[in-house]
Tab-separated table of C-alpha atoms in Angstrom:
chain	number	residue	atom	x	y	z
K	1	ASP	CA	-9.118	-18.863	-2.413
K	2	GLY	CA	-5.889	-17.575	-0.607
K	3	GLY	CA	-6.683	-13.681	0.601
K	4	ILE	CA	-7.193	-10.845	2.991
K	5	THR	CA	-10.354	-10.753	4.656
K	6	GLN	CA	-11.264	-7.136	6.183
K	7	SER	CA	-14.454	-6.293	8.345
K	8	PRO	CA	-16.298	-4.579	8.536
K	9	LYS	CA	-16.460	-2.870	5.179
K	10	TYR	CA	-17.697	0.597	7.012
K	11	LEU	CA	-17.796	1.626	10.320
K	12	PHE	CA	-19.073	4.705	12.672
K	13	ARG	CA	-17.554	5.907	15.548
K	14	LYS	CA	-18.557	7.458	18.272
K	15	GLU	CA	-16.719	10.367	20.222
K	16	GLY	CA	-15.097	8.729	22.997
K	17	GLN	CA	-15.442	5.395	21.884
K	18	ASN	CA	-12.758	2.571	20.695
K	19	VAL	CA	-13.324	0.614	17.429
K	20	THR	CA	-11.524	-2.358	16.324
K	21	LEU	CA	-11.207	-3.462	12.857
K	22	SER	CA	-10.693	-6.957	11.740
K	23	CYS	CA	-7.757	-8.595	9.288
K	24	GLU	CA	-7.695	-12.210	8.748
K	25	GLN	CA	-5.149	-13.719	6.105
K	26	ASN	CA	-4.926	-17.399	5.034
K	27	LEU	CA	-2.209	-16.896	2.722
K	28	ASN	CA	0.348	-18.414	5.692
K	29	HIS	CA	2.160	-14.993	5.408
K	30	ASP	CA	4.594	-14.180	8.504
K	31	ALA	CA	4.467	-10.419	8.061
K	32	MET	CA	1.284	-8.074	8.374
K	33	TYR	CA	1.000	-4.462	7.872
K	34	TRP	CA	-1.696	-1.607	8.963
K	35	TYR	CA	-2.186	1.535	6.651
K	36	ARG	CA	-4.230	4.181	6.957
K	37	GLN	CA	-5.118	6.202	3.528
K	38	ASP	CA	-6.540	9.698	3.551
K	39	PRO	CA	-8.694	11.155	0.568
K	40	GLY	CA	-6.143	11.395	-2.287
K	41	GLN	CA	-3.478	10.623	-0.237
K	42	GLY	CA	-0.711	7.317	-0.395
K	43	LEU	CA	-0.571	5.030	2.567
K	44	ARG	CA	0.905	5.852	5.818
K	45	LEU	CA	1.972	2.640	8.088
K	46	ILE	CA	0.201	2.538	11.321
K	47	TYR	CA	1.816	-0.871	12.851
K	48	TYR	CA	3.572	-4.209	11.311
K	49	SER	CA	4.033	-7.393	12.501
K	50	GLN	CA	6.995	-9.743	11.162
K	51	ILE	CA	5.849	-12.551	13.535
K	52	VAL	CA	3.209	-13.744	15.775
K	53	ASN	CA	3.357	-12.198	19.289
K	54	ASP	CA	5.773	-9.409	18.047
K	55	PHE	CA	4.588	-5.870	16.274
K	56	GLN	CA	6.465	-2.743	16.038
K	57	LYS	CA	5.188	1.233	15.313
K	58	GLY	CA	4.581	2.646	12.231
K	59	ASP	CA	4.986	6.690	11.049
K	60	ILE	CA	1.685	7.132	12.427
K	61	ALA	CA	1.142	4.473	15.824
K	62	GLU	CA	-0.280	7.321	18.080
K	63	GLY	CA	-3.964	6.586	18.661
K	64	TYR	CA	-3.827	3.120	17.649
K	65	SER	CA	-3.242	-0.049	19.182
K	66	VAL	CA	-2.615	-3.982	17.564
K	67	SER	CA	-2.334	-7.510	18.896
K	68	ARG	CA	-0.796	-10.705	17.126
K	69	GLU	CA	-1.846	-13.477	18.872
K	70	LYS	CA	-2.258	-15.920	16.237
K	71	LYS	CA	-0.425	-15.941	12.753
K	72	GLU	CA	-3.915	-15.263	10.608
K	73	SER	CA	-5.061	-12.451	12.763
K	74	PHE	CA	-3.723	-9.118	12.968
K	75	PRO	CA	-6.749	-6.540	14.470
K	76	LEU	CA	-6.470	-2.789	14.645
K	77	THR	CA	-8.184	-0.515	17.637
K	78	VAL	CA	-8.756	2.699	16.803
K	79	THR	CA	-8.831	4.110	20.358
K	80	SER	CA	-10.615	7.478	21.398
K	81	ALA	CA	-6.882	8.953	21.408
K	82	GLN	CA	-7.113	9.283	17.934
K	83	LYS	CA	-8.703	12.689	17.339
K	84	ASN	CA	-8.840	12.364	13.419
K	85	PRO	CA	-9.825	8.493	12.939
K	86	THR	CA	-11.792	9.275	9.616
K	87	ALA	CA	-9.864	7.435	7.186
K	88	PHE	CA	-9.899	4.489	4.828
K	89	TYR	CA	-7.775	1.684	6.735
K	90	LEU	CA	-5.813	-1.190	4.745
K	91	CYS	CA	-4.382	-4.290	6.212
K	92	ALA	CA	-1.642	-6.171	4.231
K	93	SER	CA	0.084	-9.350	4.552
K	94	SER	CA	3.218	-10.670	3.058
K	95	ALA	CA	5.738	-13.237	3.328
K	96	PRO	CA	9.351	-12.709	4.799
K	97	GLY	CA	11.232	-10.042	2.994
K	98	THR	CA	15.117	-10.866	3.870
K	99	GLY	CA	17.991	-9.603	2.549
K	100	GLY	CA	16.427	-6.586	0.941
K	101	PHE	CA	14.731	-8.634	-1.728
K	102	GLY	CA	11.530	-7.705	-0.850
K	103	GLN	CA	8.419	-9.749	-1.067
K	104	PRO	CA	4.779	-8.314	-2.842
K	105	GLN	CA	2.383	-7.089	-0.357
K	106	HIS	CA	-1.199	-8.665	-0.738
K	107	PHE	CA	-3.804	-5.812	0.532
K	108	GLY	CA	-7.331	-6.605	1.570
K	109	ASP	CA	-10.295	-4.375	0.550
K	110	GLY	CA	-10.217	-2.217	3.793
K	111	THR	CA	-12.676	-0.927	6.175
K	112	ARG	CA	-13.862	2.822	5.874
K	113	LEU	CA	-14.314	4.416	9.179
K	114	SER	CA	-16.217	7.740	9.669
K	115	ILE	CA	-17.054	9.782	12.910
K	116	LEU	CA	-20.881	10.398	13.766
A	1	SER	CA	6.895	10.516	6.155
A	2	GLN	CA	6.223	10.348	2.214
A	3	GLN	CA	9.280	8.635	0.498
A	4	GLY	CA	7.820	8.880	-2.894
A	5	GLU	CA	6.599	11.305	-5.261
A	6	GLU	CA	4.374	10.526	-8.391
A	7	ASP	CA	4.234	13.009	-11.139
A	8	PRO	CA	1.753	13.628	-13.164
A	9	GLN	CA	-0.645	13.571	-9.864
A	10	ALA	CA	-3.536	12.686	-12.259
A	11	LEU	CA	-3.107	11.671	-16.331
A	12	SER	CA	-5.941	11.072	-18.881
A	13	ILE	CA	-5.740	9.760	-22.062
A	14	GLN	CA	-7.548	7.892	-24.891
A	15	GLU	CA	-7.962	3.684	-24.861
A	16	GLY	CA	-4.703	2.044	-26.927
A	17	GLU	CA	-2.120	5.185	-26.114
A	18	ASN	CA	0.477	4.712	-23.689
A	19	ALA	CA	0.632	5.938	-20.232
A	20	THR	CA	3.777	7.032	-18.328
A	21	MET	CA	4.334	7.567	-14.685
A	22	ASN	CA	7.105	8.812	-12.453
A	23	CYS	CA	8.138	8.321	-9.277
A	24	SER	CA	10.764	10.086	-7.543
A	25	TYR	CA	12.602	9.311	-3.971
A	26	LYS	CA	14.636	10.643	-1.410
A	27	THR	CA	17.333	7.893	-0.109
A	28	SER	CA	18.904	4.723	-0.786
A	29	ILE	CA	16.607	1.883	-1.655
A	30	ASN	CA	16.699	-2.174	-1.354
A	31	ASN	CA	14.030	-2.210	-4.114
A	32	LEU	CA	10.998	-0.505	-5.218
A	33	GLN	CA	7.497	-1.624	-6.239
A	34	TRP	CA	4.496	-0.762	-8.034
A	35	TYR	CA	0.876	-0.901	-7.229
A	36	ARG	CA	-2.351	-0.435	-8.593
A	37	GLN	CA	-5.642	0.646	-6.611
A	38	ASN	CA	-8.976	0.655	-8.078
A	39	SER	CA	-11.568	3.080	-6.599
A	40	GLY	CA	-12.351	1.817	-2.823
A	41	ARG	CA	-10.448	-0.871	-2.999
A	42	GLY	CA	-7.021	-2.498	-1.814
A	43	LEU	CA	-3.870	-1.991	-3.462
A	44	VAL	CA	-2.896	-4.658	-6.011
A	45	HIS	CA	0.670	-5.511	-6.595
A	46	LEU	CA	2.190	-5.042	-10.151
A	47	ILE	CA	5.391	-5.357	-10.322
A	48	LEU	CA	8.830	-5.009	-7.901
A	49	ILE	CA	12.232	-4.088	-9.394
A	50	ARG	CA	15.465	-4.418	-6.989
A	51	SER	CA	18.242	-1.784	-6.833
A	52	ASN	CA	20.596	-3.679	-8.961
A	53	GLU	CA	17.974	-4.301	-11.741
A	54	ARG	CA	17.450	-1.118	-14.084
A	55	GLU	CA	14.175	-2.575	-15.867
A	56	LYS	CA	11.742	-5.217	-15.832
A	57	HIS	CA	8.422	-6.384	-17.937
A	58	SER	CA	5.448	-7.750	-16.947
A	59	GLY	CA	2.994	-8.139	-19.767
A	60	ARG	CA	1.774	-4.754	-20.851
A	61	LEU	CA	4.091	-2.834	-18.094
A	62	ARG	CA	7.590	-1.647	-18.307
A	63	VAL	CA	9.429	-0.593	-15.061
A	64	THR	CA	12.902	1.463	-15.461
A	65	LEU	CA	14.782	2.204	-12.181
A	66	ASP	CA	17.657	4.797	-11.837
A	67	THR	CA	18.994	4.566	-8.818
A	68	SER	CA	21.588	7.337	-9.642
A	69	LYS	CA	18.845	10.078	-10.176
A	70	LYS	CA	16.551	8.030	-7.407
A	71	SER	CA	13.739	8.033	-9.760
A	72	SER	CA	11.233	5.180	-11.321
A	73	SER	CA	8.728	5.361	-14.455
A	74	LEU	CA	6.046	2.941	-15.168
A	75	LEU	CA	4.829	2.429	-18.708
A	76	ILE	CA	1.895	0.883	-19.207
A	77	THR	CA	1.090	0.164	-23.493
A	78	ALA	CA	-1.529	0.212	-25.538
A	79	SER	CA	-3.646	1.165	-22.391
A	80	ARG	CA	-7.467	-0.241	-22.022
A	81	ALA	CA	-10.409	1.200	-19.576
A	82	ALA	CA	-9.936	-1.001	-17.376
A	83	ASP	CA	-6.443	0.778	-16.774
A	84	THR	CA	-8.321	3.646	-14.923
A	85	ALA	CA	-6.718	3.061	-11.326
A	86	SER	CA	-4.525	5.126	-8.881
A	87	TYR	CA	-0.666	3.813	-9.152
A	88	PHE	CA	1.371	4.093	-6.357
A	89	CYS	CA	5.225	3.525	-6.301
A	90	ALA	CA	6.478	2.199	-3.011
A	91	THR	CA	10.139	2.053	-1.376
A	92	GLU	CA	11.714	-0.534	0.747
A	93	THR	CA	14.684	1.122	2.329
A	94	GLY	CA	15.516	-0.483	5.676
A	95	GLY	CA	14.726	-4.160	5.462
A	96	GLY	CA	11.824	-5.982	6.700
A	97	ASN	CA	9.779	-5.549	3.555
A	98	LYS	CA	8.567	-2.264	5.402
A	99	LEU	CA	7.165	0.056	2.634
A	100	THR	CA	7.030	3.826	2.425
A	101	PHE	CA	4.217	4.772	-0.306
A	102	GLY	CA	3.963	8.009	-2.806
A	103	THR	CA	0.964	9.930	-3.232
A	104	GLY	CA	-0.025	8.488	-6.426
A	105	THR	CA	-0.928	8.784	-10.173
A	106	GLN	CA	-4.756	8.807	-10.803
A	107	LEU	CA	-4.652	7.480	-14.349
A	108	LYS	CA	-8.271	7.934	-16.620
A	109	VAL	CA	-8.435	5.990	-19.810
A	110	GLU	CA	-10.833	7.209	-21.939
A	111	LEU	CA	-12.940	4.862	-24.549
């Protein structure tokens, strides 16, 4: 079955620590995305990548970093510079959306990050 | 920034009734998408409507788009308890399939 796998499901961060959230997809999608969701809120875009070895900042990139060395993988690092990291983090992927026609995004089941 | 705003924020109905959720947005769009999120899970894509379309159907779902009013509605007919979830609209404006999500409508369908 094709899909997106996020791990771990729950993650705890100590003060001053960087943590990395994993996102793997086997849908052969070129584009991948990271979102942050706070309680009762919609999703906000952190970073996105439309092709391997390239990525762009979203609306709330400060305190986060990503890499895209392989098509199937798009890990997100929450750095110590992110002062309010407690949130639900969602990874998604899609086929390329060209000409404004759009493509559905497929989501993983998220990682819940909390501060110790 | 939040492009879409859903209305109402919360909706409680009885099984078998219809549920209507609305989404308003601020700038011109290429397409608008609706997603469902069950508690503690990822989002599931429901339907995509392009800016030159006015209505789309998928099973018990009906989506309308009024670009002159910058608004969309999602109608779920003959609702079931399993439809209980949060529903989000998302708009694509600048191309590249980059979406901006609204704040969501929390739907509860009671038996």
